[in-house]
Short mmCIF file of C-alpha atoms in Angstrom, two decimals:
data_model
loop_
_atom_site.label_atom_id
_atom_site.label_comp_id
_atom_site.label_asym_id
_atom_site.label_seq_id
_atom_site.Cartn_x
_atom_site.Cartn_y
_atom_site.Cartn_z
CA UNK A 1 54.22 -33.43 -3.57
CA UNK A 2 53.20 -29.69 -4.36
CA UNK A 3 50.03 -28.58 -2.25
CA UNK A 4 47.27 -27.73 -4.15
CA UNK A 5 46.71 -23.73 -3.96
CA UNK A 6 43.52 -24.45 -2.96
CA UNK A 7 44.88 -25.80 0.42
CA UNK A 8 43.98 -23.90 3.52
CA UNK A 9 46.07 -25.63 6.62
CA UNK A 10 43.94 -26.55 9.71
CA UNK A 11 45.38 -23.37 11.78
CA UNK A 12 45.80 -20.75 9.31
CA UNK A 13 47.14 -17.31 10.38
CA UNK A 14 44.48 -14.13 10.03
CA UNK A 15 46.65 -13.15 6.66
CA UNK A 16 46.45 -16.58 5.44
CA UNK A 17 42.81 -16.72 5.50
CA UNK A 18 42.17 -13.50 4.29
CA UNK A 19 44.45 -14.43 1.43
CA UNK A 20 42.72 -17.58 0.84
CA UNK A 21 39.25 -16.32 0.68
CA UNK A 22 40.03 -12.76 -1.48
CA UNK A 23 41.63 -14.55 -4.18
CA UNK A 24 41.23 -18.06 -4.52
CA UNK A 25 37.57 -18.73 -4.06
CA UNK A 26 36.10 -15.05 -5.50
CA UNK A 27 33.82 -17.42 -7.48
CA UNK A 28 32.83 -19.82 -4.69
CA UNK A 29 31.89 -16.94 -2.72
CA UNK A 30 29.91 -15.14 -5.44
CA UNK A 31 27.89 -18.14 -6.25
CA UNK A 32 27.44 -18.84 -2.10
CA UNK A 33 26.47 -15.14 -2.16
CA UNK A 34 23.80 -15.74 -4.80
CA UNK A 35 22.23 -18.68 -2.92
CA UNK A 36 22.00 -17.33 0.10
CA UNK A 37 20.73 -13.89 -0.85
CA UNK A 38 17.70 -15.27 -1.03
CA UNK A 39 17.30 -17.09 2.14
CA UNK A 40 16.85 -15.96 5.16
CA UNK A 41 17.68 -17.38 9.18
CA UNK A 42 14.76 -17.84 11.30
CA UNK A 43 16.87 -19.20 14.98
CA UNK A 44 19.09 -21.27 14.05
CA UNK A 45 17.24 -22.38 10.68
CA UNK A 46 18.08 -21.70 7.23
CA UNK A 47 14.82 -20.83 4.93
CA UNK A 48 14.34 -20.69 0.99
CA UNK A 49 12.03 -17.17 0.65
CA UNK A 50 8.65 -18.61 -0.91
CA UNK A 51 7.85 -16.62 -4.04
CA UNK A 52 4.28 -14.75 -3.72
CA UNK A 53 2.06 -13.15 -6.07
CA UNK A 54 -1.39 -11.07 -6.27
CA UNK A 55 -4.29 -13.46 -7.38
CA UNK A 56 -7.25 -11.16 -6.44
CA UNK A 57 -8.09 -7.59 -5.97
CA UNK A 58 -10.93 -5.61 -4.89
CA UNK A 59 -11.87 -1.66 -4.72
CA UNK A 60 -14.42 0.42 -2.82
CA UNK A 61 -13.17 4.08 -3.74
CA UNK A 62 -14.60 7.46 -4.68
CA UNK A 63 -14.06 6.06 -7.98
CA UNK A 64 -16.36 3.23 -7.87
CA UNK A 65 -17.65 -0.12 -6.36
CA UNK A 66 -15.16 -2.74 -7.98
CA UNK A 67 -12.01 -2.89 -10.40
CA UNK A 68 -13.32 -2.59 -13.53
CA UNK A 69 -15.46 0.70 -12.38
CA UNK A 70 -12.05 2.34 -10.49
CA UNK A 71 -10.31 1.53 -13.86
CA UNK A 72 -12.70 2.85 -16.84
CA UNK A 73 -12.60 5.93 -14.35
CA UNK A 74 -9.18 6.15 -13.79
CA UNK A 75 -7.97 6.08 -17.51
CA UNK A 76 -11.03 8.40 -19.02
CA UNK A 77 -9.50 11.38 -16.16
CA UNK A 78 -13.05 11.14 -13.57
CA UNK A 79 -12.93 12.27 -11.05
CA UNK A 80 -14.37 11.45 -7.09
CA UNK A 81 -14.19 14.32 -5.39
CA UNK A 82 -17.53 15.90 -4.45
CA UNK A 83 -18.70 19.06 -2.96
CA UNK A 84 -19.04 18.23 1.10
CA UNK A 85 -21.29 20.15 4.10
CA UNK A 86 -21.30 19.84 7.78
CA UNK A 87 -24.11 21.49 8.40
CA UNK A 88 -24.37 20.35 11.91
CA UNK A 89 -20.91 21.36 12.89
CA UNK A 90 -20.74 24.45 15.25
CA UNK A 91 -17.47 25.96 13.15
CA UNK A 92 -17.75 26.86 9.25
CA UNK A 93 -15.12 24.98 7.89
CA UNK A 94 -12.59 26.12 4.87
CA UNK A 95 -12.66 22.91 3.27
CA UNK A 96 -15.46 22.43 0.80
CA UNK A 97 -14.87 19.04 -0.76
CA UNK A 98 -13.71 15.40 -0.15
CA UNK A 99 -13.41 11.85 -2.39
CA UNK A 100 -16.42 10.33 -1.57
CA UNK A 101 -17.96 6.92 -1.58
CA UNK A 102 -21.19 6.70 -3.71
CA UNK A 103 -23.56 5.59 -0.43
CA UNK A 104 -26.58 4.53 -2.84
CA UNK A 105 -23.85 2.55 -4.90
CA UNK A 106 -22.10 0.93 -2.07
CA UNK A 107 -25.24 0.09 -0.22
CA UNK A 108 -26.18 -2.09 -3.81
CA UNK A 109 -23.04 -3.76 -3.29
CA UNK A 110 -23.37 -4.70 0.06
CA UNK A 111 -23.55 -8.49 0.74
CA UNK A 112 -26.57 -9.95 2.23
CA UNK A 113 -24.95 -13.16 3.91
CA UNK A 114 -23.40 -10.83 6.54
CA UNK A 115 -24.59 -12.46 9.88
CA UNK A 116 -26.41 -9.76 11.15
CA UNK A 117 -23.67 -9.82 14.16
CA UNK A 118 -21.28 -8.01 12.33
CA UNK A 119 -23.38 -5.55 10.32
CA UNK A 120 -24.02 -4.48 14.17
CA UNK A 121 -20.18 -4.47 15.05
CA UNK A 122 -19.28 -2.74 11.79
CA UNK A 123 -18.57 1.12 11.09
CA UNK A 124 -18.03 2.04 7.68
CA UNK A 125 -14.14 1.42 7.62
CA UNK A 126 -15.34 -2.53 8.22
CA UNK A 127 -18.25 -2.19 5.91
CA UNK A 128 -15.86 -0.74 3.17
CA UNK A 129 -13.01 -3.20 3.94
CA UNK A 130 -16.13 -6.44 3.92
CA UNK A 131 -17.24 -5.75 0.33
CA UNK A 132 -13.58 -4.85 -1.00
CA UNK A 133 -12.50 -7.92 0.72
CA UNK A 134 -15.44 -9.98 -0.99
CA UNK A 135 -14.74 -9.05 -4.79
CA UNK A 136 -10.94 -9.58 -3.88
CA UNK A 137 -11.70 -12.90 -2.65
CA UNK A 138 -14.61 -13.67 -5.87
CA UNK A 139 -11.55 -12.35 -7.84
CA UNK A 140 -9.48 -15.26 -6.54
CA UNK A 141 -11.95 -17.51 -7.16
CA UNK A 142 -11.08 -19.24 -3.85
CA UNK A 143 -13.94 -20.12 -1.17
CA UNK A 144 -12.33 -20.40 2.02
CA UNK A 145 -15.79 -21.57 3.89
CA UNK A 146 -15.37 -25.08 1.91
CA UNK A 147 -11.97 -25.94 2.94
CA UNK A 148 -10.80 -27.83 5.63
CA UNK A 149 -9.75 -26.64 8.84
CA UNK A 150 -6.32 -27.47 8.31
CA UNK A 151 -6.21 -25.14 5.25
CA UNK A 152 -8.09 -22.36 7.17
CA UNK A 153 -4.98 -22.44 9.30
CA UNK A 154 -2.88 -21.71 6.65
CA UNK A 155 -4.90 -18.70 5.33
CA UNK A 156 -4.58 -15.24 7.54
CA UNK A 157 -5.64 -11.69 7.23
CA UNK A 158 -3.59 -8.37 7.88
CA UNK A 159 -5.93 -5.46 7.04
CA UNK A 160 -5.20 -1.81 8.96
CA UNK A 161 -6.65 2.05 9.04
CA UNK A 162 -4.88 4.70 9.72
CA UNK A 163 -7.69 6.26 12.12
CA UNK A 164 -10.86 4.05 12.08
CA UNK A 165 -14.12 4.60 13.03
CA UNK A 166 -13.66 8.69 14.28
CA UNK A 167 -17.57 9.05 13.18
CA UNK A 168 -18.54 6.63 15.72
CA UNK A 169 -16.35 8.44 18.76
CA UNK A 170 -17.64 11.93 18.21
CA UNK A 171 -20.99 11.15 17.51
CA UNK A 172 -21.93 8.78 20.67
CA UNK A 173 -19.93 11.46 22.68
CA UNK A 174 -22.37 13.90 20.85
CA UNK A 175 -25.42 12.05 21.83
CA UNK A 176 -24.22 11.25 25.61
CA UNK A 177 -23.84 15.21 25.72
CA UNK A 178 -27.45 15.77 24.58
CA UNK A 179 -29.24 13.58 26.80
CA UNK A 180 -26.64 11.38 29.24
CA UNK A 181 -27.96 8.30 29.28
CA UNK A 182 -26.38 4.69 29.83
CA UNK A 183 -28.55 3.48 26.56
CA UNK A 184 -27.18 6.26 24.45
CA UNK A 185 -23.91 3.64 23.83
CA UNK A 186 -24.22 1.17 22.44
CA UNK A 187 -23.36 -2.50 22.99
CA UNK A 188 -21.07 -2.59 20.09
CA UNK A 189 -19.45 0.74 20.42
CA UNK A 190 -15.80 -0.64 21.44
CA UNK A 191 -16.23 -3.56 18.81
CA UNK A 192 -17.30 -0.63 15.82
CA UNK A 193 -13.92 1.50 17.11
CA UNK A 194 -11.20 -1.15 17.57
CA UNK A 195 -9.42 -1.01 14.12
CA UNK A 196 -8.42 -4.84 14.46
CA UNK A 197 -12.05 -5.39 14.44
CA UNK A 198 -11.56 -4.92 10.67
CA UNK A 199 -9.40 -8.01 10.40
CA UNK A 200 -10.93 -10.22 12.71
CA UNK A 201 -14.64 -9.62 11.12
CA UNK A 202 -13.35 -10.71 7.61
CA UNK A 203 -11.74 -13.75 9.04
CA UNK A 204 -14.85 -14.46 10.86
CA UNK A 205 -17.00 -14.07 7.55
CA UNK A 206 -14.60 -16.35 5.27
CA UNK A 207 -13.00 -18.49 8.06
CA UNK A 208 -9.61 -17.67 7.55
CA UNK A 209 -7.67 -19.06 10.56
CA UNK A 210 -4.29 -18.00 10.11
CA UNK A 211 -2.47 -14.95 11.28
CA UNK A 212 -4.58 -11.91 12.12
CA UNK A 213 -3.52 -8.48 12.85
CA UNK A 214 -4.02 -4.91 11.97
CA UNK A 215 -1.62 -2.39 11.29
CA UNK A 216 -1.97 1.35 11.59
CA UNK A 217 1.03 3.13 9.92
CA UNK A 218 -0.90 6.35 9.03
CA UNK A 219 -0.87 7.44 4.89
CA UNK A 220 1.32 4.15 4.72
CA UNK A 221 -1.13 1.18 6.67
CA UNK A 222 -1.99 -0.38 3.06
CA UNK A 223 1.14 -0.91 1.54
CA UNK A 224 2.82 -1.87 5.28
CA UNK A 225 -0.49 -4.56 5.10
CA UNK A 226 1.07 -5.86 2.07
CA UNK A 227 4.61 -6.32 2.55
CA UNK A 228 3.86 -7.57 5.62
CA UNK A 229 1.59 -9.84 4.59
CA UNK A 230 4.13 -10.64 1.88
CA UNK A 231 6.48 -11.63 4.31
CA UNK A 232 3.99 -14.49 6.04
CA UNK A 233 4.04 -16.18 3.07
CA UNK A 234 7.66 -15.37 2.40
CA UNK A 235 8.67 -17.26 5.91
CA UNK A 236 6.35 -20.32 5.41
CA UNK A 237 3.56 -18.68 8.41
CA UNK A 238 0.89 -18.82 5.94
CA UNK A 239 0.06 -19.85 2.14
CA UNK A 240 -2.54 -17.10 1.48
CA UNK A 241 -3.29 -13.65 3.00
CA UNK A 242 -6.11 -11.15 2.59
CA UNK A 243 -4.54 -7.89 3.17
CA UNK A 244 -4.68 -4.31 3.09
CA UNK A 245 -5.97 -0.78 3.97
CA UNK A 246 -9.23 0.91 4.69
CA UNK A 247 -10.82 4.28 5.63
CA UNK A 248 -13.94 6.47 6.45
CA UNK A 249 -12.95 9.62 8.72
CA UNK A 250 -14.94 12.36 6.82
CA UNK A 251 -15.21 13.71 9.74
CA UNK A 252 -15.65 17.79 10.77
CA UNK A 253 -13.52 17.17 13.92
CA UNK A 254 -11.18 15.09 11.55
CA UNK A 255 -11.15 17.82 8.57
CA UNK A 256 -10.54 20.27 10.80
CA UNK A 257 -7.58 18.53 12.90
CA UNK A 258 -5.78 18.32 9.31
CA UNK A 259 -6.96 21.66 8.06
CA UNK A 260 -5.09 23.17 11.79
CA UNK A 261 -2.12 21.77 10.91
CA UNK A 262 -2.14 23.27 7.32
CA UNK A 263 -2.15 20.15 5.29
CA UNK A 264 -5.93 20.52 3.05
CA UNK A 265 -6.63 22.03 0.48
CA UNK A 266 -8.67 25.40 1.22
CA UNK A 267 -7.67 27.70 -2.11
CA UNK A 268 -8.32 25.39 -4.85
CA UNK A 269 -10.21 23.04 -3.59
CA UNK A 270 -8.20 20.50 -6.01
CA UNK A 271 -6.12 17.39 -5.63
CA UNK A 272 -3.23 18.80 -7.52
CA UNK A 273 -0.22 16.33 -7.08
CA UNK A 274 3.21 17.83 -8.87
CA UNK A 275 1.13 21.04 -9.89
CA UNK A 276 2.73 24.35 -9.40
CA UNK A 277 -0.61 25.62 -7.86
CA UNK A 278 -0.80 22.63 -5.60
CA UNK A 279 -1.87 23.84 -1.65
CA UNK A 280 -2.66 20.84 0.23
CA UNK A 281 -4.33 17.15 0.35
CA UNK A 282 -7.94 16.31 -0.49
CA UNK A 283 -9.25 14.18 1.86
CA UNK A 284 -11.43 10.70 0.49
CA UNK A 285 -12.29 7.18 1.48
CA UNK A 286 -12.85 3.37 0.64
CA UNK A 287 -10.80 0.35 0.70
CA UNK A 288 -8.11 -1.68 -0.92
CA UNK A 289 -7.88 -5.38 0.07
CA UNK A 290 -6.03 -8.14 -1.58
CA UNK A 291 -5.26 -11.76 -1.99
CA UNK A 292 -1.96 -12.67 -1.73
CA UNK A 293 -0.83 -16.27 -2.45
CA UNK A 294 2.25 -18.57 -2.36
CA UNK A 295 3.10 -19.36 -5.88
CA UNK A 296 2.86 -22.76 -5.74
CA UNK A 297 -0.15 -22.86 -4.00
CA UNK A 298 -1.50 -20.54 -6.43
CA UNK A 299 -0.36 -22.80 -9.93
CA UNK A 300 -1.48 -25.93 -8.24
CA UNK A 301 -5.23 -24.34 -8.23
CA UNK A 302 -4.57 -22.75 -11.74
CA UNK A 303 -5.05 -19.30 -10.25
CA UNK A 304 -4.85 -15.98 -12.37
CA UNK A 305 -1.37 -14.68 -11.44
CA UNK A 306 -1.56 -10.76 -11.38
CA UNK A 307 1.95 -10.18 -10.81
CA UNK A 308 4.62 -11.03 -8.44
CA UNK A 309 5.18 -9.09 -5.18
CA UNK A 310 9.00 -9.40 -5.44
CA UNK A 311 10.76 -6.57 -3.20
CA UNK A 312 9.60 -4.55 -0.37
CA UNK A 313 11.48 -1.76 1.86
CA UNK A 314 9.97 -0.28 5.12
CA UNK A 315 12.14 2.76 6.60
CA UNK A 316 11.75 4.88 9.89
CA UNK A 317 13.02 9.08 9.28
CA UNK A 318 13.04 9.85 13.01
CA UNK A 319 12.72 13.58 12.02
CA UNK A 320 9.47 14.91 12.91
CA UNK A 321 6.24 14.13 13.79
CA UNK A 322 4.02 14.92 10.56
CA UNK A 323 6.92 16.31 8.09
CA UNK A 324 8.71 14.24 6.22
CA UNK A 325 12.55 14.34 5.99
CA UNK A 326 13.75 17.48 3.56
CA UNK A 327 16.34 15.20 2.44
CA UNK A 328 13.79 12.30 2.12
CA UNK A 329 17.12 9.77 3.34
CA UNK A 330 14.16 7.19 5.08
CA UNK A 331 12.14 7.46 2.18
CA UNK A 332 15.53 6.73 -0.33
CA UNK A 333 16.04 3.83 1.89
CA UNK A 334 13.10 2.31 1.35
CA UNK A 335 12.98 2.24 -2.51
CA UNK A 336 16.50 1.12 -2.49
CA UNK A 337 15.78 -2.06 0.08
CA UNK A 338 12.70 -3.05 -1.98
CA UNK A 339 14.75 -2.60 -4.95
CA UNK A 340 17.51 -5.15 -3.51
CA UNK A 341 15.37 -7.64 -2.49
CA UNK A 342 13.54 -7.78 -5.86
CA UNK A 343 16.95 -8.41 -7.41
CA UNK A 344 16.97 -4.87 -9.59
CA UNK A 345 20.62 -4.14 -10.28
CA UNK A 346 19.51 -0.42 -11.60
CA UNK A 347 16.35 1.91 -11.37
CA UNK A 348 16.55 1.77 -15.03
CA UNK A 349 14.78 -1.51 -14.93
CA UNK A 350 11.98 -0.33 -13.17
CA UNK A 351 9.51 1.00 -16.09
CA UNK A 352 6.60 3.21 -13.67
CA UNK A 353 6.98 4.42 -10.61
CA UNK A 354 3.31 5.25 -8.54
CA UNK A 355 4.00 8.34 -6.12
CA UNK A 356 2.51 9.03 -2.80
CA UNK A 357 2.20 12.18 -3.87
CA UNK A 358 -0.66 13.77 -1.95
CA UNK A 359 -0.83 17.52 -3.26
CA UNK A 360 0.70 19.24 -0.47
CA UNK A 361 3.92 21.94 -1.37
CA UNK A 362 6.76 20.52 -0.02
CA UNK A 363 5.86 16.82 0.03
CA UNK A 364 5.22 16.88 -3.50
CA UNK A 365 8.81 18.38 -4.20
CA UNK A 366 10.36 16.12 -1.59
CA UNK A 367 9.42 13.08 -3.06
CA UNK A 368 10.35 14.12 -6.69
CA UNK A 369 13.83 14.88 -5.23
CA UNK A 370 13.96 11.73 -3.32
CA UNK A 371 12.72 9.79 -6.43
CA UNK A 372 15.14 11.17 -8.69
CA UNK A 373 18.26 10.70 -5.96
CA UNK A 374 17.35 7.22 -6.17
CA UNK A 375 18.50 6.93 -9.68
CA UNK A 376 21.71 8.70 -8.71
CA UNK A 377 22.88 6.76 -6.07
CA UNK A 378 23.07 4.06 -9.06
CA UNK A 379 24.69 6.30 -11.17
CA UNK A 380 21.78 7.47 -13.58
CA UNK A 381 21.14 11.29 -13.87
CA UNK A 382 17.82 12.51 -14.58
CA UNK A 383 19.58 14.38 -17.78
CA UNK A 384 19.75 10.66 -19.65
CA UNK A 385 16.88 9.21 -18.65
CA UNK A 386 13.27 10.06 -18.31
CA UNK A 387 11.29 8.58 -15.33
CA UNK A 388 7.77 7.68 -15.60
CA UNK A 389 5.95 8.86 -12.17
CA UNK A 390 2.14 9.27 -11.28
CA UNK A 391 0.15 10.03 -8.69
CA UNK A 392 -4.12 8.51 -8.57
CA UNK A 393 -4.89 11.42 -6.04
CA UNK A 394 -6.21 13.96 -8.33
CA UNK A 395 -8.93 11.61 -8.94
CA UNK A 396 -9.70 10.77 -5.51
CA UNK A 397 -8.28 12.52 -2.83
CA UNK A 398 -6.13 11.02 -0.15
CA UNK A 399 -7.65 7.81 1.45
CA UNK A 400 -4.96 7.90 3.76
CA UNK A 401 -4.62 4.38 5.55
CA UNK A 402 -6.55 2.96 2.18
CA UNK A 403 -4.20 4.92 0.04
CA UNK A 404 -1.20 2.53 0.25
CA UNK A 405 -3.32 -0.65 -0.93
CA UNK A 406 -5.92 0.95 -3.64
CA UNK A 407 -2.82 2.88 -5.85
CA UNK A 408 -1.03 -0.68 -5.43
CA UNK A 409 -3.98 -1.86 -7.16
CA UNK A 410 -4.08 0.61 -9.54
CA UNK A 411 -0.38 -0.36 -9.81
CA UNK A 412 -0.65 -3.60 -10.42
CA UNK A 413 -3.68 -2.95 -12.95
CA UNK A 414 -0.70 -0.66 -15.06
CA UNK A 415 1.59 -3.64 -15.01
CA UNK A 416 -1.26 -6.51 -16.03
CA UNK A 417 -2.89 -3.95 -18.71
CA UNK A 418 0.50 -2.40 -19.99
CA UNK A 419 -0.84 1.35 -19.67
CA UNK A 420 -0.76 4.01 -16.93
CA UNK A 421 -3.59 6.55 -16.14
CA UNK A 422 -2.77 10.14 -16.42
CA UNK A 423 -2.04 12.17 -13.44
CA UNK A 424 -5.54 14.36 -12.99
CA UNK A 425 -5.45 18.38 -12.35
CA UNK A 426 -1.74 18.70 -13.78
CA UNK A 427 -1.58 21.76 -16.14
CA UNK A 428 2.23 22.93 -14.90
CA UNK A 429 4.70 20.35 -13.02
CA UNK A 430 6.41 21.82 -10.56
CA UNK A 431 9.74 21.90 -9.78
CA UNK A 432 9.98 20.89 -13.27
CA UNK A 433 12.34 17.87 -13.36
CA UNK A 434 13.15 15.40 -16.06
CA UNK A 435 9.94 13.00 -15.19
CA UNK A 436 6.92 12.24 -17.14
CA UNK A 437 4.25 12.60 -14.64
CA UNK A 438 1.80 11.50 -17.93
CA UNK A 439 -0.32 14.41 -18.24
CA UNK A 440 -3.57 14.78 -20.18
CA UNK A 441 -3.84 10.74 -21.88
CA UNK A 442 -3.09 7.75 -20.63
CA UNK A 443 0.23 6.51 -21.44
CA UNK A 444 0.68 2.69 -23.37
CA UNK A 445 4.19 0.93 -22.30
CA UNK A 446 5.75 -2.30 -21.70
CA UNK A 447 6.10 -2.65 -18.22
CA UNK A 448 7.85 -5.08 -16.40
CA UNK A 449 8.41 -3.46 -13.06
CA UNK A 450 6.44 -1.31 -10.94
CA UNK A 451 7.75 0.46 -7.61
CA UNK A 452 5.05 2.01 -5.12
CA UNK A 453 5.63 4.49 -2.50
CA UNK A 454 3.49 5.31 0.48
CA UNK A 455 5.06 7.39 3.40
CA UNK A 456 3.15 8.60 6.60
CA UNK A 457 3.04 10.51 9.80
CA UNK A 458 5.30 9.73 12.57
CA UNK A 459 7.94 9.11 9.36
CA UNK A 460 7.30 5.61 8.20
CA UNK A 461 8.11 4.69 4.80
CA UNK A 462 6.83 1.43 2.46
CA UNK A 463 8.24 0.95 -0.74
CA UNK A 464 6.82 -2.57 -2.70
CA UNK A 465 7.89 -3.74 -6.08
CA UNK A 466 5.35 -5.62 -8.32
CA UNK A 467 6.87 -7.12 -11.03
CA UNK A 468 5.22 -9.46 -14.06
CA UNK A 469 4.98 -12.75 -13.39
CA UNK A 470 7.65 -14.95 -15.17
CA UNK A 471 7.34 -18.99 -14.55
#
């Protein structure tokens, strides 16, 4: 009887196998391929990814106090940024403005059923992170306080800041210098400074039970918060997380530690992403926190289903300490592992890309270089095809650890409304590459995919892809 030429003998030789497994099962393979691409091992176990999507959101920005304020402002062109003065601080300072935080506006949307505790323990960085964390969680339309403790377990919170409470350093060391005295620090001075304070607060406030960390990745913290947090639901850790990024260091000593190593703006005064006259970073504050959910856990409730968090890259340069790579390799990486993992055979899928972005000269260029690379290294040249590419700065400075998780937001608001806010302070794009950076008017398209950058000092790189939810 002929053997089958599907047979493979119990000892088969090294060409044998090689043989066997190049020609004869190219379709077994593929298909095993497919399966497996998305699981992942965990020891010695096998695990189905979970699918996870975005089923609350909530803003405290120079914009506004909410989503629907940060929006309306973001597509009518407003802008945050205010006129700022440290009067107080020994050395006039170059820099003359900064994305604000309405106080009287915040302080209106400050909740009352804070235990008194953690109003105490809580700089602004908390108190921004609290309220955003509140409407995200309203948004939901979950109330964690109700559930059993077995479903508290399941819920976790990963929200970071890229410095944290600097007012609270400089001005107790301020006061101890003006009259030393043990009761000039106060009892909650280390709880007000820790940035994981942040995390475990709102887990204390909603009782969520699960994992609890902060990150601090620099100009990247919110969008690490997110893919990380993505990947605890991912792996089966947790069903929900409330994630994300925060910030108040409007700071002298803080202004002027950026404006020493040449990154503010001290000509114009402007947050000019892509703009030719572009000379430096505006610095702002406020918070970006969301609620991220396991599908099914999410449809069995009948949640609203923002969009689906469906890739996410995180890259190291290893270059320099505050520059990022000239040939922006870590930051290429990045797009293209969040591209693979959300299944996108070509950047031509993805329909908006939001920048980092931040206004400075070179980082600006960098990342337009980078960006457009990306499409190369799949064959596309920026000749036959236009990208679409913003940046939210111009309206609000850089929120640096919050930036990451409020322009997700934003993001995600493009993808769920269909239409992407113009890129503010942009008279003449420089270099002047083949991308529509969407000056002037908003711009209306379908959008199916969205790809978010943030990169930060130290050369860390997130890249997360937000794609419309498809049952």
């Amino acid at each position: 009887m002929k053997k089958s030429k599907c047979h493979l003998s119990s000892n088969p030789t090294h060409a044998q196998m090689i043989k066997f497994y190049s020609k004869t099962n190219v379709k077994i393979l593929y298909n095993t391929y497919r399966y497996y691409s998305n699981q992942t091992s965990r020891g010695n176990n096998l695990i189905q990814k979970r699918r996870v999507v975005v089923s609350g959101m909530g803003l405290v920005t120079p914009l506004g106090i909410g989503i629907e304020n940060n929006w309306k402002s973001l597509l009518s062109g407003q802008s945050g940024i205010k006129d700022i003065d440290f009067k107080d601080f020994p050395i006039k300072l170059p820099v003359k403005v900064a994305g604000q935080v309405d106080k009287e506006q915040f302080q209106l949307s400050a909740s009352k059923d804070v235990p008194i505790e953690y109003k105490l323990a809580s700089s602004d960085f908390i108190k921004y992170a609290i309220v955003a964390a509140q409407e995200a969680i309203s948004d939901s339309s979950l109330n964690f306080k109700e559930m059993d403790t077995s479903k508290q377990e399941r819920y976790g919170v990963y929200i970071g800041s890229g410095i944290g409470a600097f007012d609270d350093i400089t001005l107790t060391n301020s006061r101890l210098n003006q009259q030393p005295s043990l009761s000039k620090v106060s009892a909650y001075f280390i709880p007000r400074i820790l940035i994981n304070e942040v995390s475990g607060i709102i887990s204390m406030i909603h009782q969520l039970k699960g994992p609890n960390l902060s990150l601090s990745t620099a100009c990247a913290t919110g969008a690490h918060a997110i893919g990380e947090s993505m990947r605890k639901i991912q792996y089966g850790d947790s069903d929900i997380m409330v994630c994300g990024g925060t910030e108040a260091c409007l700071n002298p000593l803080a202004v002027l530690g950026f404006h020493r190593m040449n990154a503010l703006s001290t000509k114009s005064n402007q947050s000019k992403p892509f703009d030719k006259d572009r000379d430096g970073f505006v610095m702002g504050e406020g918070a970006g926190i969301l609620v991220l959910e396991e599908l099914e856990h999410a449809l069995n409730r009948n949640a609203k289903i923002y969009c689906e968090i469906t890739g996410y890259g995180a890259t190291g340069d290893a270059f320099h300490i505050s520059s990022p790579d000239k040939e922006g390799k870590g930051a290429l990486r990045s797009m293209q592992l969040a591209l693979k993992e959300a299944n996108i055979q070509s950047p031509l899928e993805i329909d908006y890309i939001n920048a980092h972005a931040t206004s400075t000269p070179l980082g600006d260029q960098i990342e337009q270089n980078t960006v457009v690379k990306l499409y190369e290294s799949f064959g596309v040249t920026n000749q036959n095809h236009k990208i679409t590419m913003t940046s939210n700065k111009g309206n609000m400075g850089h929120l640096l650890g919050a930036a990451g998780s409020v322009e997700s937001i934003y993001s995600i608001l493009s993808l769920w409304n269909n239409l992407i806010p113009p890129t503010l302070n942009l008279n003449e794009p420089s270099p002047n590459l083949n991308i529509n950076l969407v000056q002037n008017q908003p711009l209306q398209k379908t959008i199916s995919h969205v790809l978010k950058n943030s990169y930060g000092f130290g050369g860390t790189n997130a890249s997360l892809v937000f794609s419309k939810y498809i049952s």
